Coordinates of C-alpha atoms and ligand atoms in Angstrom, one line a residue:
X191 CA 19.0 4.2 19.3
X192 CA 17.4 2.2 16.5
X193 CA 13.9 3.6 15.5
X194 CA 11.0 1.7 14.6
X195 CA 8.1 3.0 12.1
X196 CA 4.4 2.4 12.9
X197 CA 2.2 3.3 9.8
X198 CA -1.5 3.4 10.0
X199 CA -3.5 4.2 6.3
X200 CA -7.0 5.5 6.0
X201 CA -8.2 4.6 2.4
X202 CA -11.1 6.5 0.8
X203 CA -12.6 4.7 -2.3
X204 CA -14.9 6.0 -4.5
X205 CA -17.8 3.7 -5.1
X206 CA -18.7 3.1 -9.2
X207 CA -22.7 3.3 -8.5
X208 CA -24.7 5.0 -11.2
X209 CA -26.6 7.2 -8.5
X210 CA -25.2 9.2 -5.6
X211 CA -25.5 8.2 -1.9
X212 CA -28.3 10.2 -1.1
X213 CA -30.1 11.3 -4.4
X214 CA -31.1 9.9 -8.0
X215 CA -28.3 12.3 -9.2
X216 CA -26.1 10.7 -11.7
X217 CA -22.4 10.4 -10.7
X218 CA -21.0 9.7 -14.2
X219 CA -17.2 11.5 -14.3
X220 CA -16.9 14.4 -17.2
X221 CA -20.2 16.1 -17.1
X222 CA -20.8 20.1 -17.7
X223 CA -20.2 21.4 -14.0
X224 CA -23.2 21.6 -11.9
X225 CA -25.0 19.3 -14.5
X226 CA -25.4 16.3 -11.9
X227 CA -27.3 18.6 -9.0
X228 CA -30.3 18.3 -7.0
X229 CA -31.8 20.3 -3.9
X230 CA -30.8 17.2 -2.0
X231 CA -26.7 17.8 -3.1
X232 CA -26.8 21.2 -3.5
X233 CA -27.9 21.0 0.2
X234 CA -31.1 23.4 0.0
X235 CA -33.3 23.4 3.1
X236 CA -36.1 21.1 3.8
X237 CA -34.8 18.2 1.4
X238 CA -34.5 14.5 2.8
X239 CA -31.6 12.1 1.9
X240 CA -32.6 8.6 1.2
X241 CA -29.7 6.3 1.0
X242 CA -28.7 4.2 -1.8
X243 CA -29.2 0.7 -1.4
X244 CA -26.1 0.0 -3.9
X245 CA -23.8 1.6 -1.8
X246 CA -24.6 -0.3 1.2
X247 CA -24.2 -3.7 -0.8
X248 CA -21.1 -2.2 -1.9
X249 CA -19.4 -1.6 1.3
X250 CA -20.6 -5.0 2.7
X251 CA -18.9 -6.6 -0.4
X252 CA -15.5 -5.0 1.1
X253 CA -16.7 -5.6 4.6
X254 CA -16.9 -9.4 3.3
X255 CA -13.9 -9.5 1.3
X256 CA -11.7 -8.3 4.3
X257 CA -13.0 -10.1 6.9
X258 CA -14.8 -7.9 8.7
X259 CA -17.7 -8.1 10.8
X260 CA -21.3 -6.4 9.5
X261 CA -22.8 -4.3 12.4
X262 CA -26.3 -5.0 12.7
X263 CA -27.2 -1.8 13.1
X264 CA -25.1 1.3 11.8
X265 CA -25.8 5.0 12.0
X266 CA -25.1 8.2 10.0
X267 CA -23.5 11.2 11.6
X268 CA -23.2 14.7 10.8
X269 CA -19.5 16.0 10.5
X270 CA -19.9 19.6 10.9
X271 CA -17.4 21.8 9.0
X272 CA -17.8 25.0 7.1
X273 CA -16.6 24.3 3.2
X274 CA -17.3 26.1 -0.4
X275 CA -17.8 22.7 -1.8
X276 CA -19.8 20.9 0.7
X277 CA -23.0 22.9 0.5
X278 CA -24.7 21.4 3.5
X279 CA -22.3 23.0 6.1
X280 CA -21.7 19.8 6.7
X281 CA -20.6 15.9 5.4
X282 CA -22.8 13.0 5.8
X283 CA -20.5 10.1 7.2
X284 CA -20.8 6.7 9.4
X285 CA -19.1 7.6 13.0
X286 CA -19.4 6.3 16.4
X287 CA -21.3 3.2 14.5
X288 CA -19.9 2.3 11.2
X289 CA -21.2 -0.8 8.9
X290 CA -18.1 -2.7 9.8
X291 CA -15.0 -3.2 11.9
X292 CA -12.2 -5.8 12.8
X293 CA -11.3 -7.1 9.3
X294 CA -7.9 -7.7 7.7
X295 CA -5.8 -7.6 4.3
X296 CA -3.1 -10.2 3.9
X297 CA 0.1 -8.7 1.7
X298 CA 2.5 -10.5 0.4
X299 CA 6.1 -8.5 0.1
X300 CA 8.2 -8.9 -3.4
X301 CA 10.7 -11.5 -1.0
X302 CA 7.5 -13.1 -0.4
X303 CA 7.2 -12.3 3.0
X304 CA 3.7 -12.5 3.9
X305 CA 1.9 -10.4 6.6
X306 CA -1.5 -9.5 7.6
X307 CA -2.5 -5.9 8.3
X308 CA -5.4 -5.6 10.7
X309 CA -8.5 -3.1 9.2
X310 CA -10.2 -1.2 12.3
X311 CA -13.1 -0.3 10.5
X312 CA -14.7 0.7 6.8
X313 CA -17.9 3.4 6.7
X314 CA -19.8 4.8 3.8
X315 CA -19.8 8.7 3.7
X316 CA -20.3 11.6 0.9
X317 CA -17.6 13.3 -1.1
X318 CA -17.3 17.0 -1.6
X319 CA -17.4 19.1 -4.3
X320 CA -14.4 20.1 -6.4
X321 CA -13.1 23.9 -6.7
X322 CA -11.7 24.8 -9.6
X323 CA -8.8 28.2 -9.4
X324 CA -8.2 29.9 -12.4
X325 CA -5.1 30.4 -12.5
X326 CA -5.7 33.5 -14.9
X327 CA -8.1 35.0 -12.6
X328 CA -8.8 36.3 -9.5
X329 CA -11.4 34.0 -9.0
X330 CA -12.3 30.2 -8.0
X331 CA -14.8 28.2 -9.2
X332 CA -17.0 25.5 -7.5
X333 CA -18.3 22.3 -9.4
X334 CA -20.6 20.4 -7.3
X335 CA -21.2 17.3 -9.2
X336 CA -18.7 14.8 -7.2
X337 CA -20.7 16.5 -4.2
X338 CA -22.7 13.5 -2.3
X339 CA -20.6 10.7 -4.4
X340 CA -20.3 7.7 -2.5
X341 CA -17.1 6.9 -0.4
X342 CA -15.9 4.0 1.8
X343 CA -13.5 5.1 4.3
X344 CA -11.2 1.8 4.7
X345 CA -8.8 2.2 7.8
X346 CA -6.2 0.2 8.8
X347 CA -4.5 -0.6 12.0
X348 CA -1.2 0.9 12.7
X349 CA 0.5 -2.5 11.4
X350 CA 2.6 -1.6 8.8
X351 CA 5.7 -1.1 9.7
X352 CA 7.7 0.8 6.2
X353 CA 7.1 2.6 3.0
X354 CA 7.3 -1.0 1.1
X355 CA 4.2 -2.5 3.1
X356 CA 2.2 0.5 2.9
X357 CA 3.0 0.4 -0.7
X358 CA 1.9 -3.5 -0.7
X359 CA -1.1 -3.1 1.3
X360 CA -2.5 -0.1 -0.9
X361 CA -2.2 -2.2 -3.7
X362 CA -3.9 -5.0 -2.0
X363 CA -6.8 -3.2 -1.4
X364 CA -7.9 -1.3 -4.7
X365 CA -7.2 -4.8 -6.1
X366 CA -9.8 -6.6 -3.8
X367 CA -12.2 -3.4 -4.9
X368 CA -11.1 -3.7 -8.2
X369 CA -11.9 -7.4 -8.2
X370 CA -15.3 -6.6 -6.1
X371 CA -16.1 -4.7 -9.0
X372 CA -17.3 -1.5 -6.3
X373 CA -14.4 1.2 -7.3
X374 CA -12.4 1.8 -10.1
X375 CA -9.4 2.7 -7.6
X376 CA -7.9 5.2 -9.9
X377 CA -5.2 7.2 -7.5
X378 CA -4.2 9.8 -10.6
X379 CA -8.1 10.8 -11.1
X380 CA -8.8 10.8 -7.0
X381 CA -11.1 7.8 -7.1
X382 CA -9.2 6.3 -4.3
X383 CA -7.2 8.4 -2.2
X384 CA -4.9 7.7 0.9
X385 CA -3.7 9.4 4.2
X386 CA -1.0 7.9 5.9
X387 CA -0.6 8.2 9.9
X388 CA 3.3 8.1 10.2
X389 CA 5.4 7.6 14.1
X390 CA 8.3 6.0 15.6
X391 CA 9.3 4.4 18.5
X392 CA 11.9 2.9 19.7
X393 CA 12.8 -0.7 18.4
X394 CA 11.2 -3.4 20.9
X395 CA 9.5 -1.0 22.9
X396 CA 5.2 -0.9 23.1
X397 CA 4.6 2.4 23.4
X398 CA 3.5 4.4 20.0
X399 CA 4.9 7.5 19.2
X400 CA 3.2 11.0 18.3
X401 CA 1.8 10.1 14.9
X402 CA 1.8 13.0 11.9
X403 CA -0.8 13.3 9.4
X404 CA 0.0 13.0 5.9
X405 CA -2.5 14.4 3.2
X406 CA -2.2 15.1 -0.6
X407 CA -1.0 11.2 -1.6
X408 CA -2.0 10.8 -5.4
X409 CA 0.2 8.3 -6.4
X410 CA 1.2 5.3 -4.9
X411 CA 5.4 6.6 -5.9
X412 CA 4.4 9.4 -3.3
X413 CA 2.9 7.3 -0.4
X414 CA 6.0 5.4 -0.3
X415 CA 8.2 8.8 -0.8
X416 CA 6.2 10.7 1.5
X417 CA 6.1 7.5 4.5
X418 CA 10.2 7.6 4.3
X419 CA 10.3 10.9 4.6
X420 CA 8.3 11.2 7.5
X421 CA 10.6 8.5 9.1
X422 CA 13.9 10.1 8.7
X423 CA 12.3 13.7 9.6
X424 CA 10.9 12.0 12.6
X425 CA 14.4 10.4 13.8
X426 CA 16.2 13.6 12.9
X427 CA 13.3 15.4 15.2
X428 CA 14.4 13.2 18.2
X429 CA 17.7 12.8 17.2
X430 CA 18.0 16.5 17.9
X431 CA 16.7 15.8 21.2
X432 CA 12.9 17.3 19.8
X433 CA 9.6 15.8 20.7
X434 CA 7.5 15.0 17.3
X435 CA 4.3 17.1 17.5
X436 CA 0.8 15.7 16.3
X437 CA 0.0 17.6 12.9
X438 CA -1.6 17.3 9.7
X439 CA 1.3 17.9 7.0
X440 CA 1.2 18.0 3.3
X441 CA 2.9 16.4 0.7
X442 CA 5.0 18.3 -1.6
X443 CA 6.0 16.1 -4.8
X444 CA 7.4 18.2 -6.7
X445 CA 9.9 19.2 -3.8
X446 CA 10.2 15.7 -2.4
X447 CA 8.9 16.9 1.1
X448 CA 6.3 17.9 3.2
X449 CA 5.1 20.9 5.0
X450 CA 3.1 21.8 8.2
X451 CA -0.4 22.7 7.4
X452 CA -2.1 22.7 11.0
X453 CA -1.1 21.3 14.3
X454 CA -3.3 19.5 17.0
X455 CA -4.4 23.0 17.8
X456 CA -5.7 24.0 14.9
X457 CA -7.7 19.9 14.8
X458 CA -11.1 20.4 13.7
X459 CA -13.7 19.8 16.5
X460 CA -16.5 18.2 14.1
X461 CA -19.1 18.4 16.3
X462 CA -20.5 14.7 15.6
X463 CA -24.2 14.1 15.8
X464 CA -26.4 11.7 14.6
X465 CA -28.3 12.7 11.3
X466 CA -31.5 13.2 12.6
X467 CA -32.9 12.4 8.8
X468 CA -31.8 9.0 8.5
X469 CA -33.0 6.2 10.2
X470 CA -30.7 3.8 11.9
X471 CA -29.3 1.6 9.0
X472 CA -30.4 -2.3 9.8
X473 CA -28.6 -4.8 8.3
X474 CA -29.7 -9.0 9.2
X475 CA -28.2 -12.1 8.5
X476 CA -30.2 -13.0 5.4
X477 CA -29.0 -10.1 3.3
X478 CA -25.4 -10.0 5.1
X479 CA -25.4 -14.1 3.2
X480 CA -27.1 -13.1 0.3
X481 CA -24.2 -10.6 -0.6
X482 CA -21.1 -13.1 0.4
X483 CA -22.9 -15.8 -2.1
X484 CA -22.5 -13.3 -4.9
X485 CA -18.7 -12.3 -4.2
X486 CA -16.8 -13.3 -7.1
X487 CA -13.4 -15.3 -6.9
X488 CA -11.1 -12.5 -4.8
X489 CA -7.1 -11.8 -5.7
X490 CA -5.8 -14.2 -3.0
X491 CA -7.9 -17.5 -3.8
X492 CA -7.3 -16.9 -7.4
X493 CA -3.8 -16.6 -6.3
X494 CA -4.2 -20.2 -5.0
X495 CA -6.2 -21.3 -7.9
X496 CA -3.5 -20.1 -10.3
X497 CA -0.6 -22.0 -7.9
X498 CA -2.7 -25.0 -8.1
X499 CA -4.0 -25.6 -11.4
X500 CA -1.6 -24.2 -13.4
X501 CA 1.6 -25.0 -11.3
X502 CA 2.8 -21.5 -11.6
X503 CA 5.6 -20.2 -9.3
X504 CA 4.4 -18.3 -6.7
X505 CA 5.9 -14.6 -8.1
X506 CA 3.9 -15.2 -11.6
X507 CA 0.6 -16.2 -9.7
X508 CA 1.1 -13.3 -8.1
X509 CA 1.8 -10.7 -10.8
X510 CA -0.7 -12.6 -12.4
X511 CA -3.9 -12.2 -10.1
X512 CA -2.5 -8.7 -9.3
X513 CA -5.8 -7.4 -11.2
X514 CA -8.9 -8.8 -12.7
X515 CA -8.3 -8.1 -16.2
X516 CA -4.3 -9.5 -16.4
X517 CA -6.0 -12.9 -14.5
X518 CA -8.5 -13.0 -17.1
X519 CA -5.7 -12.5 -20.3
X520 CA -3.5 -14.9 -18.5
X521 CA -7.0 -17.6 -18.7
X522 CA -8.3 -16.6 -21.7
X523 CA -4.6 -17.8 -23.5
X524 CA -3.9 -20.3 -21.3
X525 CA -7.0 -22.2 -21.4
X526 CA -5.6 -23.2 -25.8
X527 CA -2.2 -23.4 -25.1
X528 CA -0.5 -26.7 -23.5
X529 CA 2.1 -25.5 -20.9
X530 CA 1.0 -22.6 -18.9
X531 CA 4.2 -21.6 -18.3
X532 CA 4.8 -19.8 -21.6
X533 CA 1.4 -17.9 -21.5
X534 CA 3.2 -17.1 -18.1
X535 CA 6.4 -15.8 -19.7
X536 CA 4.9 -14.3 -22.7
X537 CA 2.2 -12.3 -20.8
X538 CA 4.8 -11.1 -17.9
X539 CA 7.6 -10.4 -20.2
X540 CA 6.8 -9.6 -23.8
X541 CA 3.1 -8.5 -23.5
X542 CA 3.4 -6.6 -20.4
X543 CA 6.6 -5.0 -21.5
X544 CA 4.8 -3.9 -24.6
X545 CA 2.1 -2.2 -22.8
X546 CA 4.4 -0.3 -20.4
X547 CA 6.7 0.7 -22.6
X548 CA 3.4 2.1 -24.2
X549 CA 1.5 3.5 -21.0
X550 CA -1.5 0.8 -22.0
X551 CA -3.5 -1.4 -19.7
X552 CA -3.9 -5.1 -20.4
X553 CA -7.5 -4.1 -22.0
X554 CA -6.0 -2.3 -24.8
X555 CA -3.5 -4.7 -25.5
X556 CA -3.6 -5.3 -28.9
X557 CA -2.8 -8.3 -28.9
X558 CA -5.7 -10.7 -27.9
X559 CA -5.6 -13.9 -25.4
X560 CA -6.7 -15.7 -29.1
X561 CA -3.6 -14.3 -31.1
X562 CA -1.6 -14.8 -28.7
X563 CA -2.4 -18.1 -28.0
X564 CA -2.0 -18.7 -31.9
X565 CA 1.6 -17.6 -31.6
X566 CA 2.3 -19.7 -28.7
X567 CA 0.8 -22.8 -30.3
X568 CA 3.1 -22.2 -32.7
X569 CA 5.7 -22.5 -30.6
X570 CA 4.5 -25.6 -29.3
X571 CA 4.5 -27.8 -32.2
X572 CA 7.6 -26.7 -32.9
X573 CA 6.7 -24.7 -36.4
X574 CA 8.6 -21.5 -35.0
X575 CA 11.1 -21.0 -32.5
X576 CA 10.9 -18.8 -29.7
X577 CA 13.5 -16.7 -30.9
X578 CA 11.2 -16.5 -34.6
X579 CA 8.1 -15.7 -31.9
X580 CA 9.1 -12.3 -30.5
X581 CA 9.4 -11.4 -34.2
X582 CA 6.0 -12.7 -35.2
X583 CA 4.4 -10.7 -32.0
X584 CA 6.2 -7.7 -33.0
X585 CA 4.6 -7.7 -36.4
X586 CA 1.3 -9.2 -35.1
X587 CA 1.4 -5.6 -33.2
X588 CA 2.6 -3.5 -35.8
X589 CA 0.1 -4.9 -38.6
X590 CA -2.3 -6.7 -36.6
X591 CA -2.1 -9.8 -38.4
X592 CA -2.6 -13.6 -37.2
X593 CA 0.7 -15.2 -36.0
X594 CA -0.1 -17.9 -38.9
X595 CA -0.5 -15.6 -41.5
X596 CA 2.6 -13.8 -40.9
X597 CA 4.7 -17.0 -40.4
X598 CA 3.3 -17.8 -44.0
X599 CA 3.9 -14.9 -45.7
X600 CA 7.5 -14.2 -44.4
X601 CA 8.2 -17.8 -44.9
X602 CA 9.3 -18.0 -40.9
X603 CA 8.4 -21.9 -40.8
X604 CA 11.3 -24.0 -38.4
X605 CA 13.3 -26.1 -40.9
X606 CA 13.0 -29.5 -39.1
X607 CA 14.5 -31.6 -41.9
X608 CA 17.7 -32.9 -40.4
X609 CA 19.4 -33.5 -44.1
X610 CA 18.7 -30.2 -44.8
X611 CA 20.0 -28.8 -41.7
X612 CA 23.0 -30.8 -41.5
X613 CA 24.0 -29.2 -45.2
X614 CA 23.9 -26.1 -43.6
X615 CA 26.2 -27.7 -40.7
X616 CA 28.9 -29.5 -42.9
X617 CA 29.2 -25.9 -44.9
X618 CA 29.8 -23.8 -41.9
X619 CA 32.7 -26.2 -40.6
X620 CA 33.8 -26.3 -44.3
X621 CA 34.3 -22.8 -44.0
X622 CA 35.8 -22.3 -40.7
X623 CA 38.8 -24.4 -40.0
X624 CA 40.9 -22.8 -37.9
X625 CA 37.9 -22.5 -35.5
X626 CA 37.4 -26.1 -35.9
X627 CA 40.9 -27.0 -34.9
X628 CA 40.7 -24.3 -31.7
X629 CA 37.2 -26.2 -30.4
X630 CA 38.8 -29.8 -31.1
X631 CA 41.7 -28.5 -29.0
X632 CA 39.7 -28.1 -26.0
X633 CA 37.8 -24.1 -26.6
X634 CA 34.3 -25.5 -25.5
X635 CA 33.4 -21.8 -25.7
X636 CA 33.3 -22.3 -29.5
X637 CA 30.1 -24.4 -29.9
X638 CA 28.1 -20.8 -29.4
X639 CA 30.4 -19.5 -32.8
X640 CA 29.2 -22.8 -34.7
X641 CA 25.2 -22.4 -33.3
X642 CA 25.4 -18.9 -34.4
X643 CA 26.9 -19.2 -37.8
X644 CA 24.1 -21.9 -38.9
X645 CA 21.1 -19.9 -37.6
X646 CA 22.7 -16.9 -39.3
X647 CA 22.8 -19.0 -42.2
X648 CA 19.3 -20.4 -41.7
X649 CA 18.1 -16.7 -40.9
X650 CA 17.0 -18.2 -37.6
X651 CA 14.8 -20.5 -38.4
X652 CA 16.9 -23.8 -38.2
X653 CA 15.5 -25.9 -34.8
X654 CA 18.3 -25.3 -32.7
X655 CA 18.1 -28.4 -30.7
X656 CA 18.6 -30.0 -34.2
X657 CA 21.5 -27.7 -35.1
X658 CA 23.0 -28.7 -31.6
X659 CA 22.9 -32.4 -32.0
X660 CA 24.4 -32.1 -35.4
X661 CA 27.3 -30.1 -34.5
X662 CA 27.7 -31.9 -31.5
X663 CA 27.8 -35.2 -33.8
X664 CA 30.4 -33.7 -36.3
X665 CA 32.5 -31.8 -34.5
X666 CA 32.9 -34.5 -31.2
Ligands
ADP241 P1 -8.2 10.3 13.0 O1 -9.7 10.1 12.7 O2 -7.9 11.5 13.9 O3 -7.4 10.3 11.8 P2 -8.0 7.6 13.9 O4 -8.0 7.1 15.3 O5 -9.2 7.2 13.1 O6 -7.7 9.1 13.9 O7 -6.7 7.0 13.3 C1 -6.4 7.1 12.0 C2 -5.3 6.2 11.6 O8 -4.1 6.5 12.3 C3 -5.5 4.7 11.7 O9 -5.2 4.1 10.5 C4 -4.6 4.3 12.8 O10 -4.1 3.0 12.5 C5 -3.4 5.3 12.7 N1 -2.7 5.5 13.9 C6 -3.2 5.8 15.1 N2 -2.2 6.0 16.0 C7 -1.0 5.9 15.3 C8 0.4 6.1 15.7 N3 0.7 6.4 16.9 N4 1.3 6.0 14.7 C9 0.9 5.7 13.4 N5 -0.4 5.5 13.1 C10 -1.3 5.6 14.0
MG242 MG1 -7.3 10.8 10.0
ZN243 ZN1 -28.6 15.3 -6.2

């Protein structure tokens, strides 16, 4: 029987606010532990959360930027659990009513198939402290300043349907939030972390499986390993003629698999209740406007922007708008420079395989949208070739020089005089006759030898639709 995958995700993104969600505590990353602590986090009795206004524009930002609808009126539960890091006893979170629902996320696959993935709901809610084990002692530490941290909870219909999508769609989302401006979506540091909800069923049929749990996701390599996994540990389940069980498992990278950690069983029963010290959250029509005005261009109409005014194929646009900062590079050069085209292919391929190669991001390229746009100018008006260029930006990054001053100094200028290019010609067929007569006998394949031998001659800087012509002229 052919098995089908159904893949719900449940997103939780850290919110960049400078306060925490219910306290003037700061919630700056690196501090002293217990530094960033108040009777309100540290959960001491008698204190009274007030909620941060930020954080509700925040998640209405996301609410707006997938489509969802704004409740009204919204509500703060308590989740009742017993935890070393989560002081209270228990975690402040949005539950029966959350701020919104019905939204979706439109991905578009590498093939550029394009699919939209529906989002149930998003909710603001606290995060938990962090314990720290020492792995030199018998004893484990607790660090309460990520305690009361904002977090939206983003989750997803079970739409996706492989590893690949899932993939797609995660990416989709921290870029919208990374666009919005609301989370710095950092999976490595646990600003934006992801459970995945994995079943089967079988192909064409309704129905959905028994779904398992996935936890412990921290990069978006192990999503996608730990999705396929599921799948095949799922169909080998059944295929045994086994019923998948509902549990919660965990991800196990370094073995490439997962393992059990508690079946339905074991499920927490949270014991929801509204928290009695907060007032219903009310949210009108004026302020639900005032935010959407203020949303800033978003990855999919930039997409279209890009498409449009630039006439960009559709897999650069979308490399391109994949996040804020590479849009803004890919602007910044392309607004000097006459043909977008090659900002297009200089910033995919030569810039970008520059900064991988050296684990940077686009903001510590060191190259700038200027310099580069000096190189590629350049190249334009025909005073370097292309070939010359990727020599110039390799220098512009080892000495951080202007493409013009380098070109200068090393002498790289194009030779454009055709008299003097066609001595270069005439000497080159001088020297190789026998090559000569092969080519005249009918070895197209040749013209490459002659092409070569000038610009090796020229040290590369012959124009070599020049040297082309020429050679084409004497040798036809
Ligand atoms: P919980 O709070 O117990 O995790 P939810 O109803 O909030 O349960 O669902 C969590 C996620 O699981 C959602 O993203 C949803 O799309 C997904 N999901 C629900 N049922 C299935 C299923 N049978 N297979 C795969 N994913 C599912
Ligand atoms: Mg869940
Ligand atoms: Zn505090």
């Amino acid at each position: 029987m052919e098995f089908e995958p159904v893949i719900g995700l449940e997103v939780h993104a850290q919110l960049k606010t400078n306060t925490k969600i219910f306290c003037s505590c700061s919630t700056k990353f690196g501090a002293d532990p217990n530094t960033h602590v108040c009777p309100v986090c540290l959960g001491m009795p008698g204190v009274l959360p007030v909620l941060n206004k930020t954080v509700v524009e925040y998640a209405m930002r996301m609410a707006l930027a997938t489509d969802c609808t704004i409740a009204h009126q919204s509500r703060f539960a308590r989740k009742n659990y017993f935890y070393p890091d989560l002081p209270k006893g228990y975690q402040i979170s949005q539950y029966e009513l959350p701020i919104a629902e019905h939204g979706h996320v439109n991905i578009t696959m590498e093939d550029g198939t394009k699919k939209r993935i529906g989002i149930t709901r998003i909710h603001m809610e606290e995060d938990a402290g962090k314990l720290i084990h020492d792995p030199t002692r018998p004893v484990s530490r607790v660090d309460f300043n990520r305690t009361g941290t904002p977090l939206i909870e983003i989750v997803s219909e079970p739409d996706i349907r492989s590893p690949e999508e899932a993939g797609a769609y995660l990416r989709q989302v921290r870029s919208i939030l990374r666009y919005l401006g609301i989370s710095d979506g950092n999976m490595e540091e646990g600003s934006f972390r992801c459970d995945a909800n994995v079943s089967i069923r079988p192909r064409g049929t309704e129905p959905f499986g028994t779904r398992a749990e996935l936890k412990n996701l921290n990069s978006f390599k192990y999503v996608e390993s730990a999705i396929a996994y599921e799948i095949k540990r799922q169909k080998m389940v059944i295929g045994d003629g086994g019923d998948v069980v509902q549990e919660t498992r965990l991800w196990d990278s370094a073995g490439n698999r997962s393992i059990s950690m508690r079946g339905k069983e074991e499920a927490h029963d949270y014991r929801y209740f509204p928290d009695p010290d907060l007032v219903p959250l009310v949210i009108d029509d004026e302020w639900i406007e005032s935010v959407r005005k203020r949303l800033p261009e978003l990855p999919e109409a930039r997409k279209a922007r890009f498409l449009d005014e630039y006439a960009l194929p559709e897999y650069d646009a979308d490399i391109l708008t994949s996040a804020k900062e590479l849009a803004d590079y890919f602007e910044d050069c392309a607004k000097e420079v006459e043909n977008p085209k090659i900002v297009s292919n200089w910033v995919m391929g030569t810039l970008l395989g520059l900064l991988n190669a050296e684990g940077k991001s686009i903001e510590e390229s060191p190259v700038s949208p200027a310099q580069l746009a000096e190189l590629l100018i350049l190249i334009e008006t025909s005073v370097i070739s292309g070939k010359i260029a990727k020599t110039v930006f390799d220098e512009m990054v080892k000495s951080g020089k202007a493409a013009k001053a380098i070109v200068e100094e090393k002498g790289l200028v194009q030779v454009t005089d055709e008299s003097a290019i066609e001595a270069v010609v005439d000497q080159v067929i001088d020297a190789n006759p026998a090559e000569v007569e092969k080519f005249k006998a009918g070895n197209a394949k040749l013209m490459g030898f002659f092409v070569g031998q000038v610009m090796r001659e020229t040290k590369g800087k012959a124009n070599p639709q020049i040297v082309n012509k020429l050679l084409k002229k004497k040798l036809g």
